[in-house]
């Protein structure tokens, strides 16, 4: 099943198991990753002690095939967070596209569950995700992340006038310009993606 076509009907259970992470040793004869290779009753060695706890969760021999696959992706998300400091996995980056789709699916299922609808996510899985700082509103989290970057910029440079031609701040420049465009739309009484709450936060740090 293609990870591009995962939907709520199959519950994401048909996500193919992810490849083993660096530091994991699986049986040499394994030509494809199976639940046995990701910790369910298999011969597997985790060299990186930082992930012992996560591995112990994955290695529960009484877990079903689909549970093993879910915890294997969860293990990959932990690894992603340790490298990038957040769980905001993009589907645009080809390297993390499959993980990004899995993350997106968890959010979809969470919102279904909170709406009282049938969902393929459990409270146990929600708790596990929240333990590692998973956020359910990705757009809000992304905005806050860029706002924090702007605060850091101001602390270093003394203002919020991010240099337009500085490659180092290319992403921040794009975000800042977008906030200004949306602010002008709001001031003109037009439809805008910026909220009054965000405007207040920006103005408090001297954004103009």
Coordinates of N, CA and C in Angstrom, one line a residue:
X1 N 0.8 -1.2 0.0 CA 0.0 0.0 0.0 C 0.9 1.2 0.0
X2 N 0.6 2.2 -0.8 CA 1.4 3.4 -0.9 C 1.1 4.3 0.3
X3 N 2.2 4.9 0.9 CA 1.9 5.7 2.0 C 1.3 7.0 1.6
X4 N 1.2 7.3 0.3 CA 0.5 8.5 -0.1 C -1.0 8.3 -0.1
X5 N -1.5 7.1 0.0 CA -2.9 6.8 -0.1 C -3.5 6.3 1.2
X6 N -2.8 6.4 2.3 CA -3.3 6.0 3.6 C -4.6 6.7 4.0
X7 N -5.6 6.1 4.4 CA -6.8 6.8 4.9 C -7.3 6.2 6.1
X8 N -8.4 6.8 6.7 CA -8.9 6.3 8.0 C -9.5 5.0 7.9
X9 N -9.9 4.5 6.8 CA -10.6 3.2 6.7 C -9.6 2.1 7.0
X10 N -8.3 2.2 6.5 CA -7.4 1.1 6.9 C -6.6 1.4 8.1
X11 N -6.9 2.6 8.7 CA -6.3 2.9 10.0 C -4.9 3.2 10.0
X12 N -4.3 3.2 8.8 CA -2.8 3.4 8.8 C -2.1 2.1 9.1
X13 N -2.8 1.0 9.4 CA -2.2 -0.2 9.7 C -1.4 -0.8 8.6
X14 N -1.7 -0.4 7.4 CA -1.0 -0.9 6.2 C 0.3 -0.1 5.9
X15 N 0.6 0.9 6.7 CA 1.9 1.5 6.6 C 3.0 0.5 6.6
X16 N 3.9 0.5 5.6 CA 5.0 -0.5 5.6 C 5.9 -0.3 6.8
X17 N 6.4 -1.3 7.5 CA 7.3 -1.0 8.6 C 8.5 -0.2 8.1
X18 N 9.0 0.7 8.9 CA 10.2 1.5 8.5 C 11.4 0.7 8.5
X19 N 12.5 1.1 7.8 CA 13.8 0.4 7.9 C 14.4 0.6 9.2
X20 N 15.3 -0.3 9.6 CA 15.9 -0.2 10.9 C 16.8 1.0 11.0
X21 N 16.9 1.6 12.2 CA 17.7 2.8 12.4 C 19.1 2.5 12.5
X22 N 20.0 3.4 12.3 CA 21.4 3.2 12.6 C 21.6 2.7 14.0
X23 N 22.4 1.6 14.2 CA 22.6 1.1 15.6 C 21.8 -0.1 15.8
X24 N 20.8 -0.4 14.9 CA 20.0 -1.6 15.1 C 20.6 -2.7 14.2
X25 N 20.7 -3.9 14.8 CA 21.3 -5.0 14.1 C 20.2 -6.1 13.9
X26 N 19.8 -6.4 12.7 CA 18.8 -7.4 12.4 C 19.4 -8.6 11.7
X27 N 18.6 -9.7 11.7 CA 19.1 -10.9 11.1 C 19.6 -10.6 9.6
X28 N 20.7 -11.1 9.2 CA 21.3 -10.8 7.9 C 20.4 -11.3 6.8
X29 N 19.6 -12.4 7.1 CA 18.8 -13.0 6.0 C 17.6 -12.2 5.7
X30 N 17.3 -11.1 6.5 CA 16.1 -10.3 6.3 C 16.3 -9.4 5.1
X31 N 15.5 -9.7 4.1 CA 15.6 -8.9 2.8 C 14.5 -7.8 2.9
X32 N 13.5 -8.0 3.7 CA 12.5 -6.9 3.9 C 12.2 -6.8 5.4
X33 N 11.8 -5.7 5.9 CA 11.6 -5.5 7.3 C 10.2 -6.1 7.7
X34 N 10.2 -6.9 8.7 CA 9.0 -7.5 9.2 C 8.9 -7.1 10.6
X35 N 7.7 -7.5 11.2 CA 7.6 -7.2 12.7 C 8.7 -7.8 13.5
X36 N 9.2 -9.0 13.0 CA 10.3 -9.6 13.8 C 11.5 -8.8 13.8
X37 N 11.7 -8.0 12.8 CA 12.9 -7.2 12.7 C 12.8 -5.9 13.5
X38 N 11.6 -5.5 13.9 CA 11.5 -4.3 14.6 C 11.2 -4.4 16.1
X39 N 11.5 -5.7 16.6 CA 11.4 -5.8 18.1 C 10.4 -6.7 18.6
X40 N 9.6 -7.4 17.8 CA 8.6 -8.3 18.3 C 9.1 -9.7 18.2
X41 N 9.7 -10.2 19.2 CA 10.2 -11.5 19.3 C 11.3 -11.8 18.3
X42 N 12.1 -10.8 18.0 CA 13.2 -11.0 17.0 C 14.6 -10.9 17.7
X43 N 15.6 -11.3 16.9 CA 16.9 -11.1 17.3 C 17.3 -9.7 16.9
X44 N 17.3 -8.8 17.8 CA 17.6 -7.4 17.5 C 18.5 -6.8 18.6
X45 N 19.5 -6.0 18.2 CA 20.4 -5.4 19.2 C 20.3 -3.9 19.0
X46 N 20.0 -3.2 20.0 CA 20.0 -1.7 20.0 C 21.3 -1.2 20.6
X47 N 22.2 -0.6 19.8 CA 23.5 -0.2 20.3 C 23.4 1.1 21.0
X48 N 22.5 2.0 20.6 CA 22.4 3.3 21.1 C 21.5 3.2 22.4
X49 N 22.2 3.4 23.6 CA 21.5 3.2 24.8 C 20.5 4.3 25.1
X50 N 20.6 5.4 24.4 CA 19.6 6.5 24.6 C 18.2 6.1 24.2
X51 N 18.1 5.0 23.4 CA 16.8 4.5 23.0 C 16.3 3.2 23.6
X52 N 17.0 2.9 24.7 CA 16.7 1.6 25.4 C 15.2 1.5 25.8
X53 N 14.7 2.7 26.3 CA 13.4 2.7 26.8 C 12.4 2.5 25.7
X54 N 12.6 3.2 24.6 CA 11.7 3.1 23.4 C 11.8 1.7 22.9
X55 N 13.0 1.1 22.9 CA 13.1 -0.3 22.3 C 12.4 -1.3 23.2
X56 N 12.5 -1.0 24.5 CA 11.8 -2.0 25.4 C 10.3 -2.0 25.2
X57 N 9.8 -0.8 24.8 CA 8.3 -0.7 24.5 C 8.0 -1.5 23.2
X58 N 8.9 -1.3 22.2 CA 8.7 -1.9 20.9 C 8.8 -3.4 21.1
X59 N 9.7 -3.9 22.0 CA 10.0 -5.3 22.0 C 9.0 -6.2 22.7
X60 N 7.9 -5.6 23.1 CA 6.9 -6.4 23.8 C 6.4 -7.6 22.9
X61 N 6.8 -8.8 23.3 CA 6.4 -9.9 22.4 C 5.0 -10.2 22.3
X62 N 4.1 -9.6 23.2 CA 2.7 -9.8 23.1 C 2.0 -8.8 22.3
X63 N 2.7 -8.0 21.6 CA 2.1 -7.0 20.7 C 1.7 -7.6 19.4
X64 N 0.7 -7.0 18.8 CA 0.3 -7.5 17.5 C 1.2 -6.9 16.4
X65 N 1.0 -7.4 15.2 CA 1.9 -7.0 14.1 C 1.7 -5.5 13.8
X66 N 0.5 -5.0 13.9 CA 0.2 -3.6 13.6 C 0.8 -2.7 14.7
X67 N 0.7 -3.2 16.0 CA 1.2 -2.5 17.1 C 2.7 -2.3 17.0
X68 N 3.4 -3.4 16.5 CA 4.8 -3.4 16.3 C 5.2 -2.4 15.3
X69 N 4.4 -2.3 14.2 CA 4.7 -1.3 13.2 C 4.5 0.1 13.7
X70 N 3.5 0.3 14.5 CA 3.2 1.6 15.0 C 4.4 2.1 15.9
X71 N 4.9 1.2 16.8 CA 6.0 1.5 17.7 C 7.3 1.7 16.9
X72 N 7.4 1.0 15.8 CA 8.6 1.2 15.0 C 8.7 2.6 14.4
X73 N 7.5 3.1 13.9 CA 7.5 4.5 13.4 C 7.7 5.4 14.5
X74 N 7.1 5.1 15.7 CA 7.3 6.0 16.9 C 8.8 6.1 17.2
X75 N 9.5 5.0 17.1 CA 10.9 5.0 17.4 C 11.6 5.9 16.4
X76 N 11.2 5.9 15.2 CA 11.8 6.8 14.2 C 11.5 8.2 14.5
X77 N 10.3 8.5 15.0 CA 10.0 9.9 15.4 C 10.8 10.4 16.5
X78 N 11.1 9.5 17.4 CA 12.0 9.9 18.5 C 13.4 10.2 18.0
X79 N 13.9 9.5 17.0 CA 15.2 9.7 16.4 C 15.2 11.0 15.7
X80 N 14.0 11.3 15.0 CA 13.9 12.6 14.2 C 14.0 13.8 15.2
X81 N 13.3 13.6 16.3 CA 13.2 14.8 17.3 C 14.6 15.0 17.9
X82 N 15.4 14.0 18.1 CA 16.7 14.2 18.7 C 17.6 14.9 17.7
X83 N 17.3 14.8 16.4 CA 18.1 15.5 15.4 C 17.6 16.9 15.1
X84 N 16.3 17.1 15.2 CA 15.7 18.4 14.8 C 15.0 19.1 15.9
X85 N 15.0 18.6 17.1 CA 14.4 19.3 18.3 C 12.9 19.4 18.3
X86 N 12.2 18.8 17.3 CA 10.7 18.9 17.3 C 10.2 17.7 16.6
X87 N 8.8 17.6 16.6 CA 8.2 16.5 15.9 C 7.4 17.0 14.7
X88 N 7.8 18.1 14.1 CA 7.1 18.7 13.0 C 7.7 18.2 11.7
X89 N 7.4 17.0 11.4 CA 8.0 16.3 10.2 C 7.3 16.7 9.0
X90 N 8.0 17.3 8.0 CA 7.4 17.7 6.8 C 7.3 16.6 5.7
X91 N 6.3 16.6 4.9 CA 6.2 15.6 3.9 C 6.9 16.1 2.6
X92 N 7.3 17.3 2.6 CA 8.0 17.9 1.5 C 9.4 17.4 1.3
X93 N 10.1 17.2 2.4 CA 11.4 16.6 2.4 C 11.3 15.1 2.1
X94 N 11.9 14.8 0.9 CA 11.8 13.4 0.5 C 12.4 12.4 1.5
X95 N 13.4 12.8 2.2 CA 14.1 11.9 3.1 C 13.2 11.5 4.2
X96 N 12.2 12.4 4.6 CA 11.3 12.1 5.8 C 9.9 12.0 5.3
X97 N 9.6 11.9 4.0 CA 8.3 11.9 3.5 C 7.4 10.9 4.2
X98 N 7.9 9.6 4.2 CA 7.0 8.5 4.8 C 6.8 8.8 6.3
X99 N 7.8 9.2 7.0 CA 7.6 9.6 8.4 C 6.6 10.7 8.6
X100 N 6.7 11.7 7.7 CA 5.8 12.8 7.7 C 4.4 12.4 7.5
X101 N 4.1 11.5 6.5 CA 2.8 11.0 6.3 C 2.2 10.3 7.5
X102 N 3.1 9.5 8.2 CA 2.7 8.8 9.4 C 2.3 9.8 10.5
X103 N 3.1 10.8 10.6 CA 2.8 11.9 11.6 C 1.5 12.6 11.3
X104 N 1.3 12.9 10.0 CA 0.1 13.5 9.6 C -1.1 12.7 9.9
X105 N -1.0 11.4 9.7 CA -2.1 10.5 10.0 C -2.4 10.4 11.5
X106 N -1.4 10.5 12.3 CA -1.7 10.4 13.8 C -2.5 11.6 14.1
X107 N -2.2 12.8 13.6 CA -3.0 14.0 13.9 C -4.5 13.9 13.4
X108 N -4.6 13.3 12.2 CA -6.0 13.1 11.6 C -6.8 12.2 12.6
X109 N -6.2 11.1 13.0 CA -6.9 10.2 13.9 C -7.2 10.8 15.2
X110 N -6.3 11.6 15.7 CA -6.5 12.3 17.0 C -7.7 13.2 17.0
X111 N -7.8 14.0 15.9 CA -8.9 14.9 15.8 C -10.2 14.1 15.6
X112 N -10.2 13.0 14.9 CA -11.4 12.2 14.8 C -11.8 11.7 16.1
X113 N -10.9 11.2 16.9 CA -11.2 10.6 18.2 C -11.8 11.7 19.1
X114 N -11.2 12.9 19.1 CA -11.7 14.0 19.9 C -13.1 14.5 19.5
X115 N -13.4 14.2 18.3 CA -14.8 14.5 17.7 C -15.8 13.4 18.0
X116 N -15.3 12.4 18.7 CA -16.2 11.3 19.0 C -16.4 10.3 17.9
X117 N -15.6 10.4 16.9 CA -15.7 9.5 15.7 C -14.8 8.3 15.8
X118 N -15.0 7.4 14.9 CA -14.2 6.2 14.9 C -12.8 6.6 14.5
X119 N -11.8 6.1 15.2 CA -10.4 6.5 15.0 C -9.5 5.3 15.3
X120 N -8.4 5.3 14.6 CA -7.4 4.2 14.7 C -6.2 4.7 15.6
X121 N -6.5 5.5 16.6 CA -5.5 5.9 17.6 C -6.0 5.6 19.0
X122 N -5.2 5.2 19.9 CA -5.6 4.9 21.3 C -5.1 6.0 22.2
X123 N -5.6 6.0 23.4 CA -5.2 6.9 24.4 C -3.7 6.6 24.8
X124 N -3.4 5.3 24.8 CA -2.0 4.9 25.0 C -1.0 5.5 24.0
X125 N -1.4 5.5 22.7 CA -0.6 6.1 21.7 C -0.5 7.6 21.8
X126 N -1.6 8.2 22.1 CA -1.6 9.7 22.3 C -0.7 10.0 23.5
X127 N -0.7 9.3 24.6 CA 0.2 9.6 25.7 C 1.6 9.4 25.3
X128 N 1.9 8.4 24.5 CA 3.3 8.1 24.1 C 3.8 9.3 23.2
X129 N 3.0 9.7 22.3 CA 3.4 10.9 21.5 C 3.6 12.1 22.3
X130 N 2.7 12.4 23.2 CA 2.8 13.6 24.0 C 4.0 13.6 24.9
X131 N 4.5 12.4 25.3 CA 5.7 12.3 26.1 C 6.9 12.9 25.4
X132 N 6.9 12.8 24.1 CA 8.1 13.3 23.4 C 7.8 14.7 22.7
X133 N 6.8 15.3 23.2 CA 6.5 16.7 22.7 C 5.8 16.8 21.4
X134 N 5.0 15.8 21.1 CA 4.2 15.8 19.8 C 3.1 16.8 20.0
X135 N 2.9 17.7 18.9 CA 1.8 18.7 19.0 C 0.8 18.3 18.0
X136 N -0.5 18.5 18.4 CA -1.6 18.1 17.5 C -2.0 19.2 16.5
X137 N -1.7 20.4 16.8 CA -1.9 21.5 15.8 C -0.6 21.9 15.2
X138 N -0.3 21.3 14.1 CA 1.0 21.6 13.4 C 1.2 23.0 13.0
X139 N 0.2 23.6 12.5 CA 0.3 25.0 12.0 C 0.6 26.0 13.1
X140 N -0.1 25.8 14.2 CA 0.1 26.6 15.4 C 1.6 26.5 15.9
X141 N 2.0 25.2 16.0 CA 3.3 24.9 16.4 C 4.4 25.5 15.5
X142 N 4.2 25.4 14.2 CA 5.1 26.0 13.2 C 5.2 27.5 13.4
X143 N 4.1 28.2 13.6 CA 4.1 29.6 13.8 C 4.9 30.0 15.0
X144 N 4.6 29.3 16.1 CA 5.3 29.6 17.4 C 6.8 29.3 17.2
X145 N 7.2 28.4 16.4 CA 8.6 28.1 16.2 C 9.3 29.2 15.5
X146 N 8.6 29.8 14.5 CA 9.2 30.9 13.7 C 9.2 32.2 14.6
X147 N 8.1 32.3 15.4 CA 8.1 33.5 16.3 C 9.3 33.5 17.3
X148 N 9.6 32.3 17.8 CA 10.7 32.1 18.7 C 12.0 32.4 18.0
X149 N 12.1 32.1 16.7 CA 13.3 32.4 15.9 C 13.4 33.9 15.7
X150 N 12.3 34.6 15.6 CA 12.3 36.1 15.4 C 12.8 36.7 16.7
X151 N 12.4 36.2 17.9 CA 12.8 36.7 19.2 C 14.3 36.5 19.3
X152 N 14.8 35.4 18.9 CA 16.3 35.1 18.9 C 17.0 36.1 18.0
X153 N 16.4 36.4 16.9 CA 17.0 37.3 15.9 C 17.1 38.7 16.6
X154 N 16.0 39.1 17.2 CA 16.0 40.5 17.8 C 17.0 40.6 19.0
X155 N 17.2 39.5 19.7 CA 18.1 39.5 20.8 C 19.6 39.7 20.3
X156 N 19.8 39.1 19.1 CA 21.1 39.2 18.5 C 21.4 40.5 17.8
X157 N 20.3 41.0 17.1 CA 20.5 42.2 16.2 C 19.9 43.5 16.7
X158 N 19.0 43.3 17.7 CA 18.4 44.5 18.3 C 17.1 45.0 17.7
X159 N 16.7 44.3 16.6 CA 15.4 44.7 16.0 C 14.8 43.5 15.3
X160 N 13.7 43.7 14.7 CA 13.0 42.6 13.9 C 13.1 42.8 12.4
X161 N 14.0 43.7 12.0 CA 14.2 44.0 10.6 C 15.1 43.0 10.0
X162 N 14.6 41.8 9.7 CA 15.4 40.7 9.2 C 16.0 41.1 7.8
X163 N 17.3 41.0 7.6 CA 17.9 41.3 6.4 C 17.4 40.4 5.2
X164 N 16.9 41.1 4.2 CA 16.2 40.4 3.1 C 17.2 39.6 2.3
X165 N 18.4 40.0 2.2 CA 19.4 39.3 1.4 C 20.4 38.3 2.1
X166 N 20.0 38.0 3.4 CA 20.9 37.2 4.2 C 20.4 35.7 4.1
X167 N 21.2 34.9 3.4 CA 20.8 33.5 3.2 C 20.6 32.7 4.5
X168 N 21.4 33.2 5.5 CA 21.3 32.5 6.8 C 19.8 32.6 7.4
X169 N 19.1 33.7 7.0 CA 17.8 33.9 7.6 C 16.7 33.8 6.5
X170 N 17.0 33.1 5.4 CA 16.1 33.0 4.3 C 14.7 32.6 4.7
X171 N 14.6 31.6 5.5 CA 13.3 31.0 6.0 C 12.6 32.1 6.9
X172 N 13.3 32.7 7.7 CA 12.7 33.7 8.6 C 12.3 34.9 7.9
X173 N 13.0 35.3 6.8 CA 12.6 36.5 6.0 C 11.3 36.2 5.3
X174 N 11.1 35.0 4.8 CA 9.9 34.6 4.1 C 8.7 34.7 5.1
X175 N 8.9 34.2 6.3 CA 7.9 34.2 7.4 C 7.5 35.6 7.8
X176 N 8.6 36.4 8.0 CA 8.3 37.8 8.4 C 7.5 38.6 7.4
X177 N 7.9 38.4 6.1 CA 7.2 39.1 5.0 C 5.7 38.7 5.0
X178 N 5.5 37.4 5.2 CA 4.2 36.8 5.2 C 3.3 37.5 6.3
X179 N 3.9 37.6 7.5 CA 3.2 38.2 8.6 C 2.8 39.7 8.3
X180 N 3.7 40.4 7.7 CA 3.5 41.8 7.3 C 2.3 41.9 6.3
X181 N 2.3 41.0 5.3 CA 1.3 41.0 4.3 C -0.1 40.7 4.9
X182 N -0.1 39.7 5.8 CA -1.3 39.3 6.5 C -1.8 40.4 7.4
X183 N -0.9 41.1 8.1 CA -1.2 42.2 9.0 C -1.9 43.4 8.2
X184 N -1.3 43.7 7.0 CA -1.9 44.7 6.2 C -3.3 44.4 5.7
X185 N -3.5 43.1 5.4 CA -4.8 42.7 5.0 C -5.8 42.8 6.1
X186 N -5.4 42.5 7.3 CA -6.2 42.6 8.5 C -6.6 44.1 8.8
X187 N -5.6 45.0 8.6 CA -5.8 46.4 8.8 C -6.8 47.0 7.8
X188 N -6.8 46.4 6.6 CA -7.7 46.9 5.5 C -9.1 46.2 5.6
X189 N -9.3 45.4 6.6 CA -10.6 44.8 6.8 C -10.8 43.6 5.9
X190 N -9.7 43.1 5.3 CA -9.8 42.0 4.4 C -9.5 40.7 5.1
X191 N -9.8 39.6 4.4 CA -9.6 38.3 4.9 C -8.1 38.1 5.2
X192 N -7.8 37.6 6.4 CA -6.3 37.5 6.7 C -6.1 36.2 7.5
X193 N -4.9 35.7 7.4 CA -4.6 34.5 8.2 C -4.0 34.8 9.5
X194 N -3.8 36.1 9.8 CA -3.2 36.4 11.1 C -4.3 36.8 12.1
X195 N -4.1 36.4 13.3 CA -5.1 36.7 14.4 C -4.7 37.9 15.2
X196 N -5.7 38.4 15.9 CA -5.4 39.6 16.8 C -4.4 39.1 17.9
X197 N -4.5 37.9 18.3 CA -3.6 37.4 19.4 C -2.2 37.4 18.9
X198 N -2.0 37.0 17.6 CA -0.6 37.0 17.0 C -0.1 38.4 16.8
X199 N -1.0 39.3 16.4 CA -0.6 40.7 16.2 C -0.1 41.2 17.5
X200 N -0.8 41.0 18.6 CA -0.4 41.5 20.0 C 1.0 40.9 20.3
X201 N 1.2 39.6 20.1 CA 2.5 39.0 20.4 C 3.7 39.6 19.6
X202 N 3.4 39.9 18.3 CA 4.4 40.5 17.4 C 4.7 41.9 17.8
X203 N 3.6 42.7 18.2 CA 3.8 44.1 18.6 C 4.6 44.2 19.9
X204 N 4.4 43.2 20.8 CA 5.1 43.3 22.1 C 6.6 43.2 21.9
X205 N 7.1 42.6 20.8 CA 8.5 42.4 20.6 C 9.1 43.5 19.6
X206 N 8.2 44.5 19.3 CA 8.6 45.6 18.4 C 8.6 45.3 17.0
X207 N 7.8 44.3 16.6 CA 7.6 44.0 15.2 C 6.8 45.1 14.5
X208 N 7.3 45.5 13.3 CA 6.5 46.6 12.6 C 6.6 46.3 11.1

